Coordinates of C-alpha atoms in Angstrom, one line a residue:
X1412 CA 31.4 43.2 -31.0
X1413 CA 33.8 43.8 -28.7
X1414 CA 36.2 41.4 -26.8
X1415 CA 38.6 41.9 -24.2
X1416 CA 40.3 39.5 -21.8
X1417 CA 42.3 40.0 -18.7
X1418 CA 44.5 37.6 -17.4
X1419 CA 45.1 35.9 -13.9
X1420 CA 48.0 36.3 -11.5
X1421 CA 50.1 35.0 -9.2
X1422 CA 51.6 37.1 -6.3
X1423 CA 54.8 35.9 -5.1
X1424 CA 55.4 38.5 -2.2
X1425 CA 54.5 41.5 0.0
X1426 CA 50.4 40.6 -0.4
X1427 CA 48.3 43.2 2.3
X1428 CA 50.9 45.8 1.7
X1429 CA 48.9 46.9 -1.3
X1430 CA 46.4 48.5 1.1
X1431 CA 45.6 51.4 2.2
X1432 CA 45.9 51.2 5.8
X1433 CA 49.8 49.9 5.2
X1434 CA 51.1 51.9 2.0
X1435 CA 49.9 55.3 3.5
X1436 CA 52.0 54.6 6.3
X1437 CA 55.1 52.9 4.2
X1438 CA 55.5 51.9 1.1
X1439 CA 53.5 48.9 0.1
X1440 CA 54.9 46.5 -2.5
X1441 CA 54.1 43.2 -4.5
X1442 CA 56.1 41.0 -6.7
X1443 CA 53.6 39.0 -9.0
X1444 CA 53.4 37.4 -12.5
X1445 CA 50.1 37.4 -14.5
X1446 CA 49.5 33.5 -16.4
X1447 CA 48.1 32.2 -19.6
X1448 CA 44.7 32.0 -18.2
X1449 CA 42.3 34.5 -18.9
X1450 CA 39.0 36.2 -17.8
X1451 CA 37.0 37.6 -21.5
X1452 CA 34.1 40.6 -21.2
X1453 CA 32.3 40.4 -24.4
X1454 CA 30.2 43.6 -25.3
X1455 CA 28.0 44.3 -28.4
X1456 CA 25.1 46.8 -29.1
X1457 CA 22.0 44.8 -28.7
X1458 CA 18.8 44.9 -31.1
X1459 CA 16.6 45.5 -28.5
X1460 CA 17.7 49.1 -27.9
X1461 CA 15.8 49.7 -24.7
X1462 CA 17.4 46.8 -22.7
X1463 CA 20.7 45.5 -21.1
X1464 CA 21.4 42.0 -21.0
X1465 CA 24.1 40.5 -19.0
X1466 CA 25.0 37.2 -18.9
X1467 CA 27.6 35.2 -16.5
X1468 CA 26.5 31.9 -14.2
X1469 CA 23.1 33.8 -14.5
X1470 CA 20.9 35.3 -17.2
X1471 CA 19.8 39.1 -16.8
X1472 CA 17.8 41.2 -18.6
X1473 CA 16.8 44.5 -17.1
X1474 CA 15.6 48.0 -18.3
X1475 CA 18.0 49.9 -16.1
X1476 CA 21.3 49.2 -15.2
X1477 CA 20.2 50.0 -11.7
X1478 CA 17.8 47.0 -11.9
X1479 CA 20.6 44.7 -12.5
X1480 CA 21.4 41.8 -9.6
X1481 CA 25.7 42.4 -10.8
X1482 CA 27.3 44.6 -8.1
X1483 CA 30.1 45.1 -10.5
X1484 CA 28.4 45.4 -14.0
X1485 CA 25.6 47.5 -12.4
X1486 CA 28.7 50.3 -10.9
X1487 CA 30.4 50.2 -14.3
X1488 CA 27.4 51.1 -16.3
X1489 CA 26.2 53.7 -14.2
X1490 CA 29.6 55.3 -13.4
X1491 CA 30.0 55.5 -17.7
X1492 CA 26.3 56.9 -18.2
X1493 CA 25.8 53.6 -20.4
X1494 CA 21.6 52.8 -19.5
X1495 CA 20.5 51.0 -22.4
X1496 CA 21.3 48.9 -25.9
X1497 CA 24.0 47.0 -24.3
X1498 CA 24.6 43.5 -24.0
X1499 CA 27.8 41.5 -21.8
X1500 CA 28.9 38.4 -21.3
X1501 CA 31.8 36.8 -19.2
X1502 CA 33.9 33.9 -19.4
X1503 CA 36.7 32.5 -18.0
X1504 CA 39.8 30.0 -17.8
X1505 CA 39.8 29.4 -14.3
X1506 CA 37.0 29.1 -11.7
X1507 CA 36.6 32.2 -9.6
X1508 CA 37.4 32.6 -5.9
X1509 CA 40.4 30.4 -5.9
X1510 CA 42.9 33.1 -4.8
X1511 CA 43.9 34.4 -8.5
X1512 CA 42.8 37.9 -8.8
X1513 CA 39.8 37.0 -11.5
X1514 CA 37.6 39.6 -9.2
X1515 CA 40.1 42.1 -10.4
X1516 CA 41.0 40.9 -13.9
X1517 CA 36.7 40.9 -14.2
X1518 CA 36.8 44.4 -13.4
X1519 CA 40.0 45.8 -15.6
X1520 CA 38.7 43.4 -18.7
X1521 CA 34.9 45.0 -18.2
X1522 CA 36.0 49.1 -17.8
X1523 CA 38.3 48.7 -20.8
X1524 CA 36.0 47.2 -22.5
X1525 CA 33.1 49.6 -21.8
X1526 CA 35.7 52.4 -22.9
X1527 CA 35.7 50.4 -25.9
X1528 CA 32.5 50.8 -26.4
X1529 CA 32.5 54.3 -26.0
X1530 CA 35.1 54.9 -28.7
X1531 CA 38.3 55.2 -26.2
X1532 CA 41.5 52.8 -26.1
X1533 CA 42.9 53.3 -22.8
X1534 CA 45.9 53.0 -21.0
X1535 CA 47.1 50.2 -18.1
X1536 CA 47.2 53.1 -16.3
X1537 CA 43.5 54.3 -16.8
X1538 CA 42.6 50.7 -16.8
X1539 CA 44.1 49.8 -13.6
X1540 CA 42.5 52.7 -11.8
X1541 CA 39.3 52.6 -13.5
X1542 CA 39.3 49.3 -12.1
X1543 CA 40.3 50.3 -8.8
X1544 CA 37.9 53.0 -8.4
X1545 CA 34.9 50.2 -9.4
X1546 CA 36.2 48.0 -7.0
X1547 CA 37.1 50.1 -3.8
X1548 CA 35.2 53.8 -4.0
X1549 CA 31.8 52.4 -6.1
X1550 CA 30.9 49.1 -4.6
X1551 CA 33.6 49.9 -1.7
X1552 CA 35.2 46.4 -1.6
X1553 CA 37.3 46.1 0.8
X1554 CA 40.5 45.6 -2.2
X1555 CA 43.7 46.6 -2.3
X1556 CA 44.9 47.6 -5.9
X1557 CA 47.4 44.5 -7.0
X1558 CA 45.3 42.6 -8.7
X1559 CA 44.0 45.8 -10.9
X1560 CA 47.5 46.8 -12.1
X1561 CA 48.7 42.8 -12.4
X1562 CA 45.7 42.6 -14.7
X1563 CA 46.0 45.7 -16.6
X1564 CA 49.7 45.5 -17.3
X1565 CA 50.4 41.7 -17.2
X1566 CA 53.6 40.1 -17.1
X1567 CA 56.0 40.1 -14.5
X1568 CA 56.0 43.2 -12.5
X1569 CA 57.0 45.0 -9.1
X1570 CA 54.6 47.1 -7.9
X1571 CA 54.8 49.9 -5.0
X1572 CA 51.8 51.4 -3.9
X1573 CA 51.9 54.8 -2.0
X1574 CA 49.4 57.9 -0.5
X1575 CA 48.8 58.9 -4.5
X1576 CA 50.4 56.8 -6.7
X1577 CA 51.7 53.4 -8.3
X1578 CA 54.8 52.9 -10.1
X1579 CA 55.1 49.4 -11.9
X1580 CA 58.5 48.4 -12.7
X1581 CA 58.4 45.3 -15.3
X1582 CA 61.0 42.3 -15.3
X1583 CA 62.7 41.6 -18.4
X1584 CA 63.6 37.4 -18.1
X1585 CA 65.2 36.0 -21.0
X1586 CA 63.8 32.6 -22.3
X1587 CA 65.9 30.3 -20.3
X1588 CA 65.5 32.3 -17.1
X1589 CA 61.2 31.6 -17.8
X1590 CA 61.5 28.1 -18.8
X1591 CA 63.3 27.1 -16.0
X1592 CA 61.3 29.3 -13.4
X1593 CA 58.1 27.0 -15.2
X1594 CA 59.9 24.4 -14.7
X1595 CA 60.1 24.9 -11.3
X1596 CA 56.9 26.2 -10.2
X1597 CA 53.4 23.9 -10.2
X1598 CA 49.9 25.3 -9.6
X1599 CA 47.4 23.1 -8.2
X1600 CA 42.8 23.3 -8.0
X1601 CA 42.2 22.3 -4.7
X1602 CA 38.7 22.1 -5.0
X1603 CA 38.5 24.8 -2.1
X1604 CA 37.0 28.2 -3.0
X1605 CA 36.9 31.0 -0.7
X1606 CA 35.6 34.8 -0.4
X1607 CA 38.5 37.4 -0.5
X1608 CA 36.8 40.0 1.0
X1609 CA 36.8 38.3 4.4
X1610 CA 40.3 37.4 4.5
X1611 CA 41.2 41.3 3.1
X1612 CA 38.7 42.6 6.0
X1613 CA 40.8 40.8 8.6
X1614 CA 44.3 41.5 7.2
X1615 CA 43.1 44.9 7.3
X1616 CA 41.8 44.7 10.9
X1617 CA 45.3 43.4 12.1
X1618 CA 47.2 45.9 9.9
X1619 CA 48.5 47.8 13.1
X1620 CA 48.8 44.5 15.3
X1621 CA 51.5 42.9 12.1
X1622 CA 52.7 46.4 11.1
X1623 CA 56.2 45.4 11.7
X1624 CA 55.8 42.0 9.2
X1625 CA 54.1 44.1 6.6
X1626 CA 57.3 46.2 6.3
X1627 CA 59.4 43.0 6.1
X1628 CA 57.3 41.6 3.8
X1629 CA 57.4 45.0 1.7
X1630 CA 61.2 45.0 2.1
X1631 CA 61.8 41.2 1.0
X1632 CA 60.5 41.9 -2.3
X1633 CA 63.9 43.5 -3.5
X1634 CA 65.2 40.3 -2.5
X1635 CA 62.9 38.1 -4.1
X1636 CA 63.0 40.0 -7.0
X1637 CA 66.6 40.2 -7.3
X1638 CA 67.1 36.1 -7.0
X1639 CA 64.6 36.0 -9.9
X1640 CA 67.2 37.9 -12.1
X1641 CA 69.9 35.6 -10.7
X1642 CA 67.6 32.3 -11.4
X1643 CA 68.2 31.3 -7.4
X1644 CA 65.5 29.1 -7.7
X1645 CA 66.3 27.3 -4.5
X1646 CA 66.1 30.7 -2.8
X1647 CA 62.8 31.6 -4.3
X1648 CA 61.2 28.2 -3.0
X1649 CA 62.8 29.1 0.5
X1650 CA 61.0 32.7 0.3
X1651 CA 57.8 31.9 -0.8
X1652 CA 58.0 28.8 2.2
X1653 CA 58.6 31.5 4.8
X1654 CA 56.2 33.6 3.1
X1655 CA 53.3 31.0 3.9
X1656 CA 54.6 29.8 7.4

């Protein structure tokens, strides 16, 4: 049996630069931190060697994976030639669609997993991008890649997206620095769920109109992030308001 889990993330600045109709013009980037909450693919050979089972808020059993009702289980299995004698399950912390990545941290948990089952350890690298590719070239979401890398690397990261590559610079914050960054930071279930892909088709609709704000935003993340190394937590809280205004 295999088990892998993905965690959740929050994205502090420069969200809708990570796609591509931005970072192929300028460089996109993001400033997020992943949390202790947790989406978990569970994989294991199954007895009944001519079926796949899949299990989430629904049951499936199916003798294909092209049968199954899954958009993202169904891509995976196909794109790694896996067609029968597998079960999966998934689990998570948090309930889904509340603006925490767990789309994404579903997808980087499930290919690393699958590679698992293949007899391959990969990379955050390979995970991240075989996460990305699931998500925007298979079942053509339309996704930018933060959430992929925030889930495969985890921690606290910068990310900047380009035409063609990712780099992902981590933040080293010594104990007093996260403890009182915690301290100062709450998280709250509003009850409200809501559908990314809309809000991601009409950022990237307005892309060209709020051109000008995406590079600011982009920009602004060297200053965010450099206030987190200072612990200018007042700062932070007058960033992330403007952010949302």
């Amino acid at each position: 049996m295999i088990v892998v889990r993905a965690p959740l993330r929050l994205s502090f600045v420069g969200g809708g630069t990570d796609l591509p109709v931005f970072y192929t013009k300028y460089p996109g980037r993001v400033i997020s931190t992943t949390i202790g909450a947790y989406v978990y693919i569970v994989v294991n050979r199954t007895t009944f060697i001519n079926e796949i089972s899949v299990r989430y808020s629904v049951a499936e059993r199916v003798r294909h994976p092209s049968e199954l009702k899954h958009t993202r289980v169904r891509a995976a299995l196909m794109e790694m030639g896996i067609t029968r004698g597998i079960e999966i399950a998934s689990f998570a912390d948090m309930p889904a669609k509340t603006g925490l990545g767990s789309s994404s941290s579903f997808s980087v948990a499930l290919m690393k997993a699958l590679h698992m089952y293949q007899g391959e350890n990969i990379s955050p690298r390979r995970a991240a991008e075989a996460a990305c590719r699931l998500e925007i070239d298979l079942i053509k979401e339309p996704v930018g890649k933060q959430d992929q890398y925030a889930a495969a690397y985890g921690g606290f990261n910068v990310f900047e997206f380009n035409e063609g590559s990712v780099s992902v610079a981590p933040l080293s914050l010594d104990h007093r620095l996260k403890i009182s960054l915690e301290q100062h930071l709450a998280l709250f279930f509003t009850g409200i769920t809501r559908d990314a892909s809309s809000v991601l088709v009409e950022q990237t609709a307005n892309t060209e109109k709020k051109f000008e704000i995406l590079k600011e935003m982009s920009d602004s993340v060297f200053e965010f992030r450099d206030n987190v190394m200072r612990g200018n937590i007042r700062r932070l809280g007058e960033m992330l308001h403007e952010g949302w205004m």
